[in-house]
CSV table of C-alpha atoms in Angstrom, one decimal:
chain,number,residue,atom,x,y,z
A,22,UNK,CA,69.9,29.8,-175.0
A,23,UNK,CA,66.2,29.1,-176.0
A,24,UNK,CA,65.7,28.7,-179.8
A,25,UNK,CA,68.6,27.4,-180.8
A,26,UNK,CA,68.8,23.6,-181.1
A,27,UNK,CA,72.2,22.7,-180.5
A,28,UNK,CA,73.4,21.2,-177.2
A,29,UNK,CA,74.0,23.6,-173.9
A,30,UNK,CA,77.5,23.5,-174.9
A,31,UNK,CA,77.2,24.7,-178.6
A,32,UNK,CA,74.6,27.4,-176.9
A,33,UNK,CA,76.5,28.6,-174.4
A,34,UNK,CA,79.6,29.0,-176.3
A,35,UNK,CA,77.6,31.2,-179.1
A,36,UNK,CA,77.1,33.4,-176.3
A,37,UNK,CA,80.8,34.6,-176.5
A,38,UNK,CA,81.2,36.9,-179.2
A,39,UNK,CA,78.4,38.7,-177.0
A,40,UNK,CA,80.3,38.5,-173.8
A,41,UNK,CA,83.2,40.2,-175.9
A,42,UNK,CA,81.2,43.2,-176.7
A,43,UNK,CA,80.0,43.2,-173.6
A,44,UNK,CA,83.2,43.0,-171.6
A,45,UNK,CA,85.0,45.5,-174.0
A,46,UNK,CA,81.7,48.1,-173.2
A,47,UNK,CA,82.6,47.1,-169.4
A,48,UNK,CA,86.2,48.2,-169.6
A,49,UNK,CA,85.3,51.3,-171.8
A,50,UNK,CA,82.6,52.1,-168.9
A,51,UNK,CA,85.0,51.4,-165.9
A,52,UNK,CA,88.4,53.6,-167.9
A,53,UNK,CA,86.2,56.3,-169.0
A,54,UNK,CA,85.0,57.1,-165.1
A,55,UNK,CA,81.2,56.4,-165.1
A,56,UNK,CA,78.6,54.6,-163.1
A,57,UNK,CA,76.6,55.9,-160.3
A,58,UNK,CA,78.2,56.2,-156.8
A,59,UNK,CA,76.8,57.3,-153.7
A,60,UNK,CA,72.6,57.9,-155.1
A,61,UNK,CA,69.7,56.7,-153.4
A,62,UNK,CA,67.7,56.1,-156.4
A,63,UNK,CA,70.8,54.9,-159.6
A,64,UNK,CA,72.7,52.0,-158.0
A,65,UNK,CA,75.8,50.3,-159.7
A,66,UNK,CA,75.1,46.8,-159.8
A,67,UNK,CA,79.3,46.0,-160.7
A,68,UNK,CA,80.5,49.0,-158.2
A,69,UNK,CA,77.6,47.8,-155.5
A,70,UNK,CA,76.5,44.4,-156.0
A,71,UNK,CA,75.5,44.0,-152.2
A,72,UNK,CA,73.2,47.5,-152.4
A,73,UNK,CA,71.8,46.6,-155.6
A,74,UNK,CA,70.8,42.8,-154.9
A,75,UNK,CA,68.8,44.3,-151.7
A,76,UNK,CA,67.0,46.8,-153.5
A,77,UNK,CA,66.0,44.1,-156.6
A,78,UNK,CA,63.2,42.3,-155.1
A,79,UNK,CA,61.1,45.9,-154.0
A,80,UNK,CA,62.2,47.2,-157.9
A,81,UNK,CA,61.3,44.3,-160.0
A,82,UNK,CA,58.1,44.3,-157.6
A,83,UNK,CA,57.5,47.9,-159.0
A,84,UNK,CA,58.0,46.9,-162.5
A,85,UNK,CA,56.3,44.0,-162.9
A,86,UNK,CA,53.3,45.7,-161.8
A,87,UNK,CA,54.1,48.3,-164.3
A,88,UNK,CA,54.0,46.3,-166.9
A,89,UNK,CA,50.9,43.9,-166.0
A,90,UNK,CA,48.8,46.4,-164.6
A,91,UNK,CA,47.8,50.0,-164.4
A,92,UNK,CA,49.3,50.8,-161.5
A,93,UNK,CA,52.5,52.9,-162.3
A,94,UNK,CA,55.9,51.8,-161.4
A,95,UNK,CA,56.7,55.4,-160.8
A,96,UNK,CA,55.0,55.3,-157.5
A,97,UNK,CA,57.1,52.8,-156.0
A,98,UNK,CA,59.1,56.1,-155.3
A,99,UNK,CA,57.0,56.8,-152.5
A,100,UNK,CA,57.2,53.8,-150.7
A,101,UNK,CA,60.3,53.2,-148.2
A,102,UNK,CA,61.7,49.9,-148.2
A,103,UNK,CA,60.9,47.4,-145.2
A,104,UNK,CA,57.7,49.4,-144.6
A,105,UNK,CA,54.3,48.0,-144.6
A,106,UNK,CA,53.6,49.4,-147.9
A,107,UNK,CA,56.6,48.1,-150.0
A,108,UNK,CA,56.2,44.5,-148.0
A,109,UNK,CA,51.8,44.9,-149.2
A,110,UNK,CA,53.6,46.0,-152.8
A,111,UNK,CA,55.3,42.5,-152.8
A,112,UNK,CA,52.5,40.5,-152.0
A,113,UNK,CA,50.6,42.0,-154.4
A,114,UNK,CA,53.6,41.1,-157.5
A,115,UNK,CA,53.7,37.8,-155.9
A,116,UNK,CA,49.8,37.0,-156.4
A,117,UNK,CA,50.1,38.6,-159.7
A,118,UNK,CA,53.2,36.5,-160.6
A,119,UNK,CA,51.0,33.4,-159.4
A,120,UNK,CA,48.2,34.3,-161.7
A,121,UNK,CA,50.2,34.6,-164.8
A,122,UNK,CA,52.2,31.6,-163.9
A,123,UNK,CA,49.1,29.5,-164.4
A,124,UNK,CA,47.7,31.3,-167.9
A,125,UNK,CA,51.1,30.9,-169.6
A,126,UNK,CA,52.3,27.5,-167.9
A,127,UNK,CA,50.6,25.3,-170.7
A,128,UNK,CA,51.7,28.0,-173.5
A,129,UNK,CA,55.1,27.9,-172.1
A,130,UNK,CA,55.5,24.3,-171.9
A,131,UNK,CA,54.7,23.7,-175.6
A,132,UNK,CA,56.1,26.5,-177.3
A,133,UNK,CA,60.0,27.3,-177.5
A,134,UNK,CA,59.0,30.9,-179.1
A,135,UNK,CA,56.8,31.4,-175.7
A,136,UNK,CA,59.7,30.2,-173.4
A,137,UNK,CA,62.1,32.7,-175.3
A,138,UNK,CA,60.0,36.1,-174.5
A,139,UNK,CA,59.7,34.8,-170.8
A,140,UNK,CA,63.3,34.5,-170.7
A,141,UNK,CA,63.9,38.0,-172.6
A,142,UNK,CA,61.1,39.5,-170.1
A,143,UNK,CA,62.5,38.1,-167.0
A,144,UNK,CA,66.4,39.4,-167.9
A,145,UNK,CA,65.2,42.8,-168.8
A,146,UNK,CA,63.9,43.4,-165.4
A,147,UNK,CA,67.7,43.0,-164.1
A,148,UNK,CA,69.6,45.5,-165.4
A,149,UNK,CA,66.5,48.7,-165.8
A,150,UNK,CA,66.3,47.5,-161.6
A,151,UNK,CA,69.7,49.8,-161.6
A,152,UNK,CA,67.3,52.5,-161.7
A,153,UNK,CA,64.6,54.0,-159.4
A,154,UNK,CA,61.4,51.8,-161.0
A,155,UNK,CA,59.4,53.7,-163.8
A,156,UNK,CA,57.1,52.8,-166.7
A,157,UNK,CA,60.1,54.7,-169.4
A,158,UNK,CA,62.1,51.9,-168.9
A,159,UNK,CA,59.9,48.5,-169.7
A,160,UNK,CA,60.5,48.8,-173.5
A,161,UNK,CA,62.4,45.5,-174.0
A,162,UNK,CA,60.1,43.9,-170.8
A,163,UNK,CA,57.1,45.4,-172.6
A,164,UNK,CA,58.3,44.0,-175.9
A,165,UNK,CA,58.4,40.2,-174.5
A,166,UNK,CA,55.4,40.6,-172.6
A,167,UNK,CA,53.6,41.5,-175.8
A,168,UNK,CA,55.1,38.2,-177.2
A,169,UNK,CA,53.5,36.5,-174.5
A,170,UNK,CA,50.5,37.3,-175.2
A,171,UNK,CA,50.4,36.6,-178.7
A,172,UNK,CA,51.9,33.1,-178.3
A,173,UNK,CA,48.8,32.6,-175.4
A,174,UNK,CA,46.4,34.1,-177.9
A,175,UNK,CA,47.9,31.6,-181.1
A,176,UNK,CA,46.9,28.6,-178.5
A,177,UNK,CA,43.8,26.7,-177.7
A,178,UNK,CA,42.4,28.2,-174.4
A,179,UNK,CA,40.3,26.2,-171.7
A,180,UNK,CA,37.2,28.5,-170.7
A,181,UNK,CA,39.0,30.6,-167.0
A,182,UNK,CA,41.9,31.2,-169.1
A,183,UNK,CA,39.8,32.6,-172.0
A,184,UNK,CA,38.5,34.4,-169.8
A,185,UNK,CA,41.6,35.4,-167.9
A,186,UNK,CA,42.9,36.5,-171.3
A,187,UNK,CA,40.0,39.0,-172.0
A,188,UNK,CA,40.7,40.7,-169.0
A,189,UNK,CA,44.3,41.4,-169.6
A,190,UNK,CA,43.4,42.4,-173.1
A,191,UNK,CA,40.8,45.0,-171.6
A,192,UNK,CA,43.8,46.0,-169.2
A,193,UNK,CA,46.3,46.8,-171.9
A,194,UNK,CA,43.6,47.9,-174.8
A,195,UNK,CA,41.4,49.9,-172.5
A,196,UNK,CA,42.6,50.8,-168.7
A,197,UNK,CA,46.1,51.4,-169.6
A,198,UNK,CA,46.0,53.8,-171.9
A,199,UNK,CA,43.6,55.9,-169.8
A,200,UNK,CA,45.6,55.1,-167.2
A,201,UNK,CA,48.7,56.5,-168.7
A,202,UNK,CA,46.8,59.9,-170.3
A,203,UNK,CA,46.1,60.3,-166.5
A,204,UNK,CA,49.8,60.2,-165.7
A,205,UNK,CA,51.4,61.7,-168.6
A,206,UNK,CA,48.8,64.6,-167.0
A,207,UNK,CA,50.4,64.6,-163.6
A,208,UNK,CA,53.7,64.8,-165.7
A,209,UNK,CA,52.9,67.7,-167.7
A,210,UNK,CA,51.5,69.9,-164.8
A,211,UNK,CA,54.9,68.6,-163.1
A,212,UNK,CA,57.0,70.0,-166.1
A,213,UNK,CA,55.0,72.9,-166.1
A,214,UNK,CA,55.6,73.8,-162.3
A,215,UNK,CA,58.8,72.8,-162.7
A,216,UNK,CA,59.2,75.6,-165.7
A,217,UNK,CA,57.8,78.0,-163.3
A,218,UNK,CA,60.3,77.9,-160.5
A,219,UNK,CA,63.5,77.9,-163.4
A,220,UNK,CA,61.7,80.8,-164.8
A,221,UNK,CA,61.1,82.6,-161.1
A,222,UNK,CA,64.8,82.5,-160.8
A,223,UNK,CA,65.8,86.5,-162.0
A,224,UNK,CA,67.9,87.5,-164.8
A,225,UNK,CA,69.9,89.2,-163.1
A,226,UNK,CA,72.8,91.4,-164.4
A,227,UNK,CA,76.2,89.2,-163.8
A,228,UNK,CA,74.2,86.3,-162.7
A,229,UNK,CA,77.0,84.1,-164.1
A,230,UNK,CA,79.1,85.8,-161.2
A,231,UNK,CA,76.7,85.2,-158.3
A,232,UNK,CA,75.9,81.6,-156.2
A,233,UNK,CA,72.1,81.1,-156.1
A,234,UNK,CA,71.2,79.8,-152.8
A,235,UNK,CA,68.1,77.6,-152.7
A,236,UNK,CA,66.8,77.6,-149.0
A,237,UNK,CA,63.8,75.0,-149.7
A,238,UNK,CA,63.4,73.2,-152.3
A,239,UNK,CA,61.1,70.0,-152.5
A,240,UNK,CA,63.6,68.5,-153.9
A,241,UNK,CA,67.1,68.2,-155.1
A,242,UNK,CA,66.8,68.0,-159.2
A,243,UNK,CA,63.6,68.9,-161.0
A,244,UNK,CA,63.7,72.1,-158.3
A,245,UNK,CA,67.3,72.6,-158.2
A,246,UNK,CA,69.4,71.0,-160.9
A,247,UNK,CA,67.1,71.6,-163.9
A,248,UNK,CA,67.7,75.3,-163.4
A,249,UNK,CA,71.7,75.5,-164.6
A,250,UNK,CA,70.9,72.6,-167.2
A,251,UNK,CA,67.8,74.0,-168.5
A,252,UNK,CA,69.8,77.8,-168.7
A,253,UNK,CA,72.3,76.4,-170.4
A,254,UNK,CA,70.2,74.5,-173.1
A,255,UNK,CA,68.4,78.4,-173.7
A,256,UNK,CA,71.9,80.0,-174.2
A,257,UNK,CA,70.7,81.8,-170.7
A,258,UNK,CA,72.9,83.0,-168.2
A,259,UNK,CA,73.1,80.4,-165.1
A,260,UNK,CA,74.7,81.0,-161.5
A,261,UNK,CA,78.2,80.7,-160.7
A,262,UNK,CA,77.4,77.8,-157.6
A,263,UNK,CA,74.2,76.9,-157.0
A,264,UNK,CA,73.6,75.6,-153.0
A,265,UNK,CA,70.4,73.8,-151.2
A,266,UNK,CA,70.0,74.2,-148.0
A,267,UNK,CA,66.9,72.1,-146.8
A,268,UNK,CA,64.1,70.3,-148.0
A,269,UNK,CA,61.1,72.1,-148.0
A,270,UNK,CA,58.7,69.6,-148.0
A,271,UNK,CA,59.1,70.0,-144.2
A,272,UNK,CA,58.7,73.0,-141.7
A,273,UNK,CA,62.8,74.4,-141.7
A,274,UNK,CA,63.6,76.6,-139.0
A,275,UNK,CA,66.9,78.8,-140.1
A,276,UNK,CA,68.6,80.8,-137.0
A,277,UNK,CA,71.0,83.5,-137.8
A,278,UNK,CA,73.7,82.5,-135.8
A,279,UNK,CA,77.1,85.0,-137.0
A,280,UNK,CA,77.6,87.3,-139.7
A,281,UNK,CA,78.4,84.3,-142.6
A,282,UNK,CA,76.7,81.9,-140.6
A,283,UNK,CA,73.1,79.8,-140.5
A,284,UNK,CA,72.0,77.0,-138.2
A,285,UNK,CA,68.8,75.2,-141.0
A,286,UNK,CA,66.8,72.4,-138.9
A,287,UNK,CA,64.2,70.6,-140.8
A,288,UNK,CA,61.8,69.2,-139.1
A,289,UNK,CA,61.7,65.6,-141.1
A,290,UNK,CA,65.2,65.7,-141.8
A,291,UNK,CA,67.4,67.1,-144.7
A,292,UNK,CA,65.9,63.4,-146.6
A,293,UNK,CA,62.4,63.0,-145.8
A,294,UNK,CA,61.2,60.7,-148.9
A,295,UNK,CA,62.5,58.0,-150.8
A,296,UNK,CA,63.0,60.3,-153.4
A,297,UNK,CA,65.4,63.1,-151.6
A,298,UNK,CA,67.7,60.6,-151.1
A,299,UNK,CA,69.0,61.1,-155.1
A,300,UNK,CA,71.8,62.4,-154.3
A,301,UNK,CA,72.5,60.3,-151.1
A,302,UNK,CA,71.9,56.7,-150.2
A,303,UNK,CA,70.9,55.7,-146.8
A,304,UNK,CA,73.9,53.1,-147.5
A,305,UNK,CA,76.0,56.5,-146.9
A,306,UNK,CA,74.2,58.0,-143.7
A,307,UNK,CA,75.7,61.3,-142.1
A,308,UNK,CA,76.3,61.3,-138.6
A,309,UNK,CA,76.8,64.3,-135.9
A,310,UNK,CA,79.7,65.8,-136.3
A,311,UNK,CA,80.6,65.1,-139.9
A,312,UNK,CA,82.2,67.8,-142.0
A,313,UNK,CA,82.1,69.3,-145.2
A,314,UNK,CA,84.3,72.2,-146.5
A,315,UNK,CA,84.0,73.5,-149.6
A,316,UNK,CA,85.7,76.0,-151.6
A,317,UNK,CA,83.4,78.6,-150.6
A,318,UNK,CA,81.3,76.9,-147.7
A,319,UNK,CA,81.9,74.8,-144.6
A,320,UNK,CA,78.8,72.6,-143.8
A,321,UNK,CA,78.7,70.4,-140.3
A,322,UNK,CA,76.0,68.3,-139.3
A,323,UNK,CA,74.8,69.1,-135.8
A,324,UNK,CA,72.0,66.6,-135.4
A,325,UNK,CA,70.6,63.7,-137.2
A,326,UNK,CA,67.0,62.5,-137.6
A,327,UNK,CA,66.6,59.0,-135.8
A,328,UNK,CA,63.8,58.1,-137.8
A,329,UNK,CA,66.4,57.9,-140.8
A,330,UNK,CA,65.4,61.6,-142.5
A,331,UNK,CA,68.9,62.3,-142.9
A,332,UNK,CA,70.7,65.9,-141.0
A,333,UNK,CA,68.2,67.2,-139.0
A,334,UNK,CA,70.1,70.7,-137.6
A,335,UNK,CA,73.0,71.5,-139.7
A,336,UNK,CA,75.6,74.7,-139.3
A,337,UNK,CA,76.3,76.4,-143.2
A,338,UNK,CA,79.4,79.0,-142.8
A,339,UNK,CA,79.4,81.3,-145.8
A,340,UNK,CA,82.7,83.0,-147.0
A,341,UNK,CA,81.0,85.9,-146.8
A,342,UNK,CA,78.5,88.1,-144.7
A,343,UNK,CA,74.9,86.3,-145.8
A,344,UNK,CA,73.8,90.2,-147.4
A,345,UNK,CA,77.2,90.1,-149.8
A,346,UNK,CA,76.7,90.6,-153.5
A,347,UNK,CA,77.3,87.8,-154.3
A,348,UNK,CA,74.7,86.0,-153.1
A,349,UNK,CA,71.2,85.3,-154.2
A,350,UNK,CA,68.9,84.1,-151.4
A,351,UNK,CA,65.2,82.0,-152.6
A,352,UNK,CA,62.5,80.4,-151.1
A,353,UNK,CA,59.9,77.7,-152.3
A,354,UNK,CA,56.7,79.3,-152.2
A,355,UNK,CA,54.7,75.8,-153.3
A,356,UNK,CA,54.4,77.5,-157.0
A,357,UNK,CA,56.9,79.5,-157.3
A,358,UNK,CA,60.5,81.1,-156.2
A,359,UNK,CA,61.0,84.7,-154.0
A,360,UNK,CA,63.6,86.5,-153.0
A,361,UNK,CA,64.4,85.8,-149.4
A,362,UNK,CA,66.6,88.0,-147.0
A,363,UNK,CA,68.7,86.1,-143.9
A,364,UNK,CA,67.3,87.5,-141.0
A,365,UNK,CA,69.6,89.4,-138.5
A,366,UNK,CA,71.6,88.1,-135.9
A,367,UNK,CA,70.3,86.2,-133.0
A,368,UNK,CA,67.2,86.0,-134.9
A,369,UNK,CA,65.4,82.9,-136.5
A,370,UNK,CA,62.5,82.5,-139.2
A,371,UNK,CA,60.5,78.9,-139.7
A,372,UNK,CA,59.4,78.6,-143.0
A,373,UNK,CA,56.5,76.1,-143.3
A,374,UNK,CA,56.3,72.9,-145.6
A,375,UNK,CA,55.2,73.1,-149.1
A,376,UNK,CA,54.2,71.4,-151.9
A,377,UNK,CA,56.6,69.6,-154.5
A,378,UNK,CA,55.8,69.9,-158.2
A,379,UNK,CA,53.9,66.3,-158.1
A,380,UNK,CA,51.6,67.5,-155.8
């Protein structure tokens, strides 16, 4: 589309052995069952173009600040769409994109090669916006960015843009790489927490047998999922069912309401970040009175947040009495998992907020 010198015609129609593989990859994708359905965070862009063009603008905001700056497109996570911080995030790519826009815009009009890493940059950002915005995912952006650069730096430069060029090179040469020890920190004290609560989780004898019930987690996969997948990968034993009641980065209050029975109200609702909402778009809200019934578990919503947090008091009926074998009962300590015991009838507990494994 860029380099070649043929007419639009001839360039367009050497596109098509591409969009072969591509649509033969498409039908493989579409027969075999995959995509993303139903997650806050991984959106299908074929099975939900309408969800996925309204999150593009806040995700490519993320990126391209990701890329051209130091700030980290990881904590666009954070940041709830239509607030006043993911509107200040846009201005902010805007003025950035204005910037650049006038240090390449003499490279780009005389150079073809400069015009094709735009073009690579700027259709890279489209498909990785699928995805909740992070830094992993800007190697082919990165990789045209780079280009960019070194088509700018090949050029003659006027004096601001010489000087507009230093500063990006003490950006990416100096800043960013402290910038990213600094987070691959926060990661590794992350993994390590995360490691923690897996490993709190007892061997128990017939574990395999049991359903490990999580009562308030800070959230639904580095605290939750990662324990069966990270068992497994050690040849470990992992639970029979593993169940989340709440999110824990809120006060819950848990009633004992019948013998199999618990009524779990959290106080910012069962989704109160952007990021709890993995396993649930807002696109798919609950509402009072919804129903769930599982094999071994009925779950109704009583109450929903009107802020948006999701289930706010929400009935779980138990095939069993709560104190049967085959259940283990934990709690989110902030570092750590304990055991936990349902309280008795007619009684209630409130277990206070804690800390997620980023904090």
């Amino acid at each position: 589309m860029v380099l070649d010198c043929g007419s639009w015609r001839e360039r367009l129609l050497s596109l098509l052995p591409h969009a072969g593989v591509a649509f033969s990859w498409f039908l493989a994708y579409r027969i075999g069952g995959f995509g993303a359905q139903g997650s806050g965070v991984y959106v299908d862009p074929l099975g939900d173009p309408a969800g996925f063009v309204g999150l593009l603008a806040d995700r490519t905001s993320a990126l391209i600040l990701g890329q051209w700056t130091p700030f980290p497109a990881d904590w666009a996570f954070v940041i709830d769409s239509g607030t006043s911080a993911a509107w200040g995030l846009r201005f902010a790519t805007l003025t950035l994109v204005v910037v650049l826009a006038w240090l390449f815009f003499q490279v780009l009009r005389r150079s073809t090669l400069a015009r094709f890493y735009l073009f690579g940059a700027v259709l890279s950002l489209v498909p990785i916006s699928a995805v909740g915005p992070q830094n992993r995912l800007l190697f082919f952006v990165g990789f045209c960015s780079m280009g960019l650069l070194a088509c700018l730096a090949a050029g003659p430069l006027d004096t601001s843009r010489r000087l507009a060029f230093g500063g990006l090179l003490v950006f990416h040469l100096v800043v960013a790489p402290v910038a990213a020890y600094v987070f691959l920190d926060v990661q590794n004290r992350a993994a390590r927490r995360m490691e923690a609560g897996a490993e709190s989780v007892p061997d128990d004898a017939g574990l395999e047998r049991r359903d490990l019930i999580l009562v308030n987690p800070t959230d639904s996969v580095y605290l939750t999922t990662s324990i069966v997948t990270m068992r497994w990968a050690d040849g470990r034993a992992a639970p029979r069912r593993l169940r989340v009641l709440a999110n824990g980065l809120t006060d819950v209050r848990i009633v004992r309401v019948g013998e199999t029975e618990l009524l779990v109200e959290p106080a910012g609702g069962l989704f109160p970040d952007p990021f709890s909402r993995y396993h649930r778009s807002s696109e798919r809200p609950f509402r009072a009175g919804d129903v769930e019934e599982l094999s071994d578990l009925r779950v109704e919503v009583l109450e929903v947040d009107p802020e948006g947090g999701g289930p706010s008091s929400i009935r779980y009926d138990f095939a069993e009495p709560l104190e049967a074998e085959r259940y283990v009962w934990m709690v989110w300590n902030g570092s750590h998992y304990e055991e936990w015991v349902p309280p008795d009838v007619g009684r209630e507990v409130m277990l206070r907020s804690q800390p997620g494994i980023f904090e």
